[in-house]
Amino acid sequence: MRVEPTRVTFAIKITNLGQGPVSLKIRLQYTQGGGGPVFRDCPGAPSAYLLTVPAASTVITDQGQCAVPRADRSLAYSAAGWVLAADATDGSYRLSPAANVYADHTIWKPDLL
């Protein structure tokens, strides 16, 4: 997740430590606000799609596919990412650290260096 002056962007970073390419099914969503995670679809990303990660490589999804305007008020944001086997029909997600975004600063939870 990246907090920019006018928008907040989200991506998934996938590292393949293996000796051959790996095909995966991925899905990226985001949360905005408080009161528990409500997952929102990314405006420019397909809901779930296949991605092949070459051997011994790292791939970062296109942040332009998951960018939302930064709110005029203080809000918390987090990314929700699923990385599953290509033939999987269900799985679990992971949330990124939360960014509490204020007009003049951002506080990351947990704290990041």
Coordinates of N, CA and C in Angstrom, one line a residue:
M1 N 0.8 -1.2 0.0 CA 0.0 0.0 0.0 C 0.9 1.2 0.0
R2 N 0.5 2.2 -0.7 CA 1.2 3.5 -0.8 C 0.3 4.6 -0.6
V3 N 0.6 5.6 0.3 CA -0.2 6.8 0.5 C 0.5 7.9 -0.2
E4 N -0.3 8.5 -1.2 CA 0.2 9.6 -2.0 C -0.6 10.8 -1.7
P5 N -0.2 12.0 -2.1 CA -1.0 13.2 -1.8 C -2.4 13.2 -2.2
T6 N -2.8 12.6 -3.3 CA -4.1 12.6 -3.8 C -4.8 11.3 -3.9
R7 N -4.1 10.2 -3.6 CA -4.7 8.9 -3.7 C -3.9 7.9 -2.8
V8 N -4.6 6.7 -2.6 CA -4.0 5.6 -1.9 C -4.0 4.4 -2.9
T9 N -2.9 3.7 -3.1 CA -2.8 2.6 -4.0 C -2.4 1.3 -3.3
F10 N -2.8 0.2 -3.9 CA -2.7 -1.1 -3.2 C -2.1 -2.0 -4.3
A11 N -1.3 -3.0 -3.8 CA -0.7 -4.0 -4.7 C -0.4 -5.3 -3.9
I12 N -0.2 -6.4 -4.6 CA 0.3 -7.6 -4.0 C 1.7 -7.9 -4.5
K13 N 2.6 -8.2 -3.5 CA 4.0 -8.6 -3.9 C 4.1 -10.1 -3.7
I14 N 4.5 -10.8 -4.7 CA 4.6 -12.3 -4.7 C 6.0 -12.7 -5.1
T15 N 6.6 -13.5 -4.2 CA 8.0 -13.9 -4.5 C 7.9 -15.5 -4.7
N16 N 8.5 -15.9 -5.8 CA 8.6 -17.3 -6.1 C 10.0 -17.7 -5.9
L17 N 10.3 -18.5 -4.8 CA 11.6 -19.0 -4.5 C 11.9 -20.3 -5.2
G18 N 11.0 -20.8 -6.0 CA 11.2 -22.1 -6.6 C 12.0 -22.0 -7.9
Q19 N 12.3 -23.2 -8.4 CA 13.1 -23.3 -9.6 C 12.3 -23.3 -10.9
G20 N 11.0 -23.3 -10.8 CA 10.1 -23.2 -12.0 C 9.0 -22.2 -11.8
P21 N 8.4 -21.8 -12.9 CA 7.3 -20.8 -12.8 C 6.1 -21.4 -12.0
V22 N 5.4 -20.5 -11.4 CA 4.2 -20.9 -10.6 C 3.0 -20.0 -11.1
S23 N 1.9 -20.7 -11.4 CA 0.7 -20.0 -11.8 C -0.2 -20.0 -10.5
L24 N -0.7 -18.8 -10.3 CA -1.5 -18.5 -9.1 C -2.8 -17.8 -9.4
K25 N -3.8 -17.9 -8.6 CA -5.0 -17.1 -8.7 C -4.9 -16.0 -7.6
I26 N -5.0 -14.8 -8.0 CA -4.9 -13.7 -7.0 C -6.1 -12.8 -7.0
R27 N -6.4 -12.2 -5.9 CA -7.4 -11.2 -5.8 C -7.0 -10.1 -4.8
L28 N -7.2 -8.9 -5.2 CA -6.8 -7.7 -4.4 C -8.0 -6.9 -4.1
Q29 N -8.3 -6.5 -2.9 CA -9.3 -5.6 -2.5 C -8.7 -4.6 -1.5
Y30 N -9.5 -3.7 -1.0 CA -9.0 -2.8 0.1 C -10.1 -2.5 1.1
T31 N -9.7 -2.0 2.2 CA -10.7 -1.5 3.2 C -10.5 0.0 3.4
Q32 N -11.6 0.6 3.8 CA -11.5 2.1 4.0 C -12.5 2.4 5.1
G33 N -12.0 3.1 6.1 CA -12.8 3.5 7.2 C -12.6 2.6 8.4
G34 N -13.5 2.6 9.3 CA -13.4 1.8 10.6 C -14.5 0.9 10.7
G35 N -14.6 0.3 11.9 CA -15.8 -0.6 12.2 C -15.6 -2.0 11.7
G36 N -14.5 -2.4 11.5 CA -14.3 -3.8 10.9 C -14.1 -3.8 9.4
P37 N -13.4 -4.8 8.9 CA -13.1 -4.8 7.5 C -14.3 -5.0 6.6
V38 N -14.5 -4.1 5.7 CA -15.5 -4.2 4.6 C -14.7 -4.2 3.4
F39 N -14.6 -5.3 2.7 CA -13.8 -5.4 1.5 C -14.4 -4.7 0.3
R40 N -13.7 -3.9 -0.4 CA -14.1 -3.1 -1.6 C -13.3 -3.6 -2.8
D41 N -14.0 -3.7 -3.9 CA -13.3 -4.1 -5.1 C -12.5 -2.9 -5.6
C42 N -11.4 -3.3 -6.2 CA -10.5 -2.2 -6.8 C -11.1 -1.7 -8.1
P43 N -11.1 -0.4 -8.3 CA -11.8 0.1 -9.5 C -11.3 -0.4 -10.8
G44 N -10.0 -0.7 -10.9 CA -9.4 -1.0 -12.2 C -8.9 -2.5 -12.3
A45 N -9.2 -3.3 -11.3 CA -8.7 -4.6 -11.3 C -9.8 -5.7 -11.4
P46 N -9.5 -6.8 -12.1 CA -10.5 -7.8 -12.2 C -10.7 -8.4 -10.8
S47 N -11.8 -9.0 -10.5 CA -12.1 -9.5 -9.2 C -11.1 -10.6 -8.8
A48 N -10.8 -11.6 -9.7 CA -9.8 -12.6 -9.4 C -9.2 -12.9 -10.8
Y49 N -7.9 -13.2 -10.8 CA -7.3 -13.5 -12.1 C -6.0 -14.4 -11.9
L50 N -5.6 -15.0 -13.0 CA -4.5 -15.9 -12.9 C -3.2 -15.0 -13.2
L51 N -2.2 -15.4 -12.5 CA -0.9 -14.7 -12.7 C 0.2 -15.8 -12.6
T52 N 1.2 -15.7 -13.5 CA 2.3 -16.6 -13.5 C 3.5 -15.8 -13.0
V53 N 4.2 -16.4 -12.0 CA 5.4 -15.8 -11.4 C 6.6 -16.6 -11.9
P54 N 7.5 -16.0 -12.6 CA 8.7 -16.8 -13.1 C 9.5 -17.3 -11.9
A55 N 10.3 -18.3 -12.2 CA 11.2 -18.9 -11.2 C 12.1 -17.9 -10.6
A56 N 12.3 -18.0 -9.3 CA 13.3 -17.1 -8.6 C 13.0 -15.7 -8.9
S57 N 11.8 -15.3 -8.9 CA 11.4 -13.9 -9.3 C 10.4 -13.3 -8.3
T58 N 10.3 -12.0 -8.3 CA 9.3 -11.3 -7.5 C 8.4 -10.5 -8.5
V59 N 7.1 -10.5 -8.3 CA 6.2 -9.8 -9.1 C 5.3 -8.9 -8.2
I60 N 5.1 -7.7 -8.6 CA 4.3 -6.7 -7.8 C 3.2 -6.4 -8.8
T61 N 1.9 -6.5 -8.4 CA 0.8 -6.2 -9.2 C 0.8 -4.7 -9.5
D62 N 0.1 -4.3 -10.5 CA 0.0 -2.9 -11.0 C -0.8 -2.1 -10.0
Q63 N -0.1 -1.1 -9.3 CA -0.8 -0.3 -8.4 C -1.9 0.6 -9.0
G64 N -1.7 0.9 -10.3 CA -2.7 1.7 -11.0 C -4.0 1.0 -11.1
Q65 N -4.1 -0.4 -11.0 CA -5.3 -1.1 -11.1 C -6.1 -1.0 -9.7
C66 N -5.4 -0.6 -8.7 CA -6.1 -0.5 -7.4 C -5.7 0.8 -6.7
A67 N -6.3 1.8 -7.2 CA -6.0 3.2 -6.7 C -7.3 3.9 -6.4
V68 N -7.4 4.5 -5.2 CA -8.7 5.2 -4.8 C -8.3 6.6 -4.4
P69 N -9.2 7.6 -4.7 CA -8.9 8.9 -4.2 C -8.7 9.0 -2.7
R70 N -7.7 9.8 -2.3 CA -7.5 10.0 -0.8 C -8.7 10.8 -0.3
A71 N -9.3 10.4 0.8 CA -10.5 11.1 1.3 C -10.1 12.4 1.9
D72 N -11.0 13.3 2.0 CA -10.8 14.6 2.5 C -10.8 14.6 4.1
R73 N -11.2 13.5 4.6 CA -11.2 13.4 6.1 C -10.3 12.2 6.5
S74 N -10.0 12.2 7.8 CA -9.1 11.1 8.3 C -9.7 9.8 8.2
L75 N -9.0 8.8 7.6 CA -9.5 7.4 7.4 C -8.4 6.4 7.5
A76 N -8.8 5.2 7.9 CA -7.8 4.1 7.9 C -8.0 3.3 6.6
Y77 N -6.9 2.8 6.1 CA -6.9 2.0 4.8 C -6.1 0.8 5.1
S78 N -6.5 -0.3 4.4 CA -5.7 -1.5 4.4 C -5.9 -2.3 3.1
A79 N -4.9 -3.0 2.7 CA -5.1 -3.9 1.5 C -5.5 -5.3 2.0
A80 N -6.3 -6.0 1.2 CA -6.7 -7.4 1.5 C -6.3 -8.2 0.2
G81 N -5.4 -9.1 0.4 CA -4.9 -9.9 -0.7 C -5.1 -11.4 -0.5
W82 N -5.5 -12.0 -1.6 CA -5.6 -13.5 -1.7 C -4.6 -14.0 -2.7
V83 N -3.8 -15.0 -2.4 CA -2.9 -15.7 -3.3 C -3.2 -17.2 -3.1
L84 N -3.7 -17.8 -4.1 CA -4.2 -19.2 -4.1 C -3.6 -20.0 -5.2
A85 N -3.6 -21.3 -5.1 CA -3.3 -22.2 -6.2 C -4.2 -21.9 -7.3
A86 N -3.7 -22.0 -8.6 CA -4.5 -21.7 -9.7 C -5.9 -22.4 -9.8
D87 N -6.0 -23.6 -9.3 CA -7.2 -24.3 -9.4 C -8.1 -24.2 -8.1
A88 N -7.7 -23.4 -7.2 CA -8.4 -23.3 -5.9 C -9.7 -22.6 -6.1
T89 N -10.7 -23.0 -5.3 CA -12.0 -22.3 -5.3 C -12.3 -21.5 -4.1
D90 N -11.4 -21.7 -3.1 CA -11.6 -20.9 -1.8 C -10.2 -20.8 -1.1
G91 N -10.1 -19.9 -0.2 CA -8.9 -19.7 0.5 C -9.1 -18.6 1.5
S92 N -8.0 -18.1 2.1 CA -8.0 -17.1 3.1 C -7.2 -15.9 2.6
Y93 N -7.4 -14.8 3.2 CA -6.7 -13.5 2.8 C -5.8 -13.1 3.9
R94 N -5.0 -12.1 3.5 CA -4.1 -11.4 4.5 C -4.3 -9.9 4.4
L95 N -4.3 -9.2 5.5 CA -4.5 -7.8 5.5 C -3.1 -7.2 5.6
S96 N -2.9 -6.1 4.9 CA -1.6 -5.3 5.1 C -1.7 -4.6 6.4
P97 N -0.6 -4.0 6.8 CA -0.6 -3.0 7.9 C -1.6 -1.9 7.6
A98 N -2.3 -1.4 8.6 CA -3.2 -0.3 8.3 C -2.5 1.0 8.3
A99 N -3.0 1.9 7.4 CA -2.5 3.3 7.3 C -3.6 4.2 7.8
N100 N -3.4 4.8 8.9 CA -4.3 5.9 9.4 C -3.9 7.2 8.8
V101 N -4.6 7.6 7.8 CA -4.2 8.7 7.0 C -4.9 10.0 7.4
Y102 N -4.1 11.0 7.8 CA -4.6 12.3 8.2 C -4.2 13.3 7.2
A103 N -4.7 14.5 7.3 CA -4.4 15.6 6.3 C -3.0 15.8 6.1
D104 N -2.2 15.8 7.2 CA -0.8 16.2 7.2 C 0.2 15.1 7.5
H105 N -0.3 13.9 7.8 CA 0.6 12.8 8.2 C -0.1 11.4 8.1
T106 N 0.7 10.3 8.1 CA 0.1 9.0 8.1 C 0.7 8.2 9.3
I107 N -0.1 7.5 10.0 CA 0.4 6.6 11.1 C 0.1 5.1 10.6
W108 N 1.2 4.3 10.6 CA 1.1 2.9 10.2 C 0.9 2.1 11.4
K109 N 0.0 1.1 11.3 CA -0.2 0.1 12.4 C -0.1 -1.3 11.9
P110 N 0.7 -2.1 12.3 CA 1.8 -1.8 13.2 C 2.8 -0.9 12.6
D111 N 3.6 -0.2 13.5 CA 4.5 0.8 13.1 C 5.5 0.1 12.1
L112 N 5.8 0.9 11.0 CA 6.8 0.4 10.0 C 7.9 1.4 10.0
L113 N 9.1 0.9 9.7 CA 10.2 1.8 9.6 C 10.4 2.2 8.1

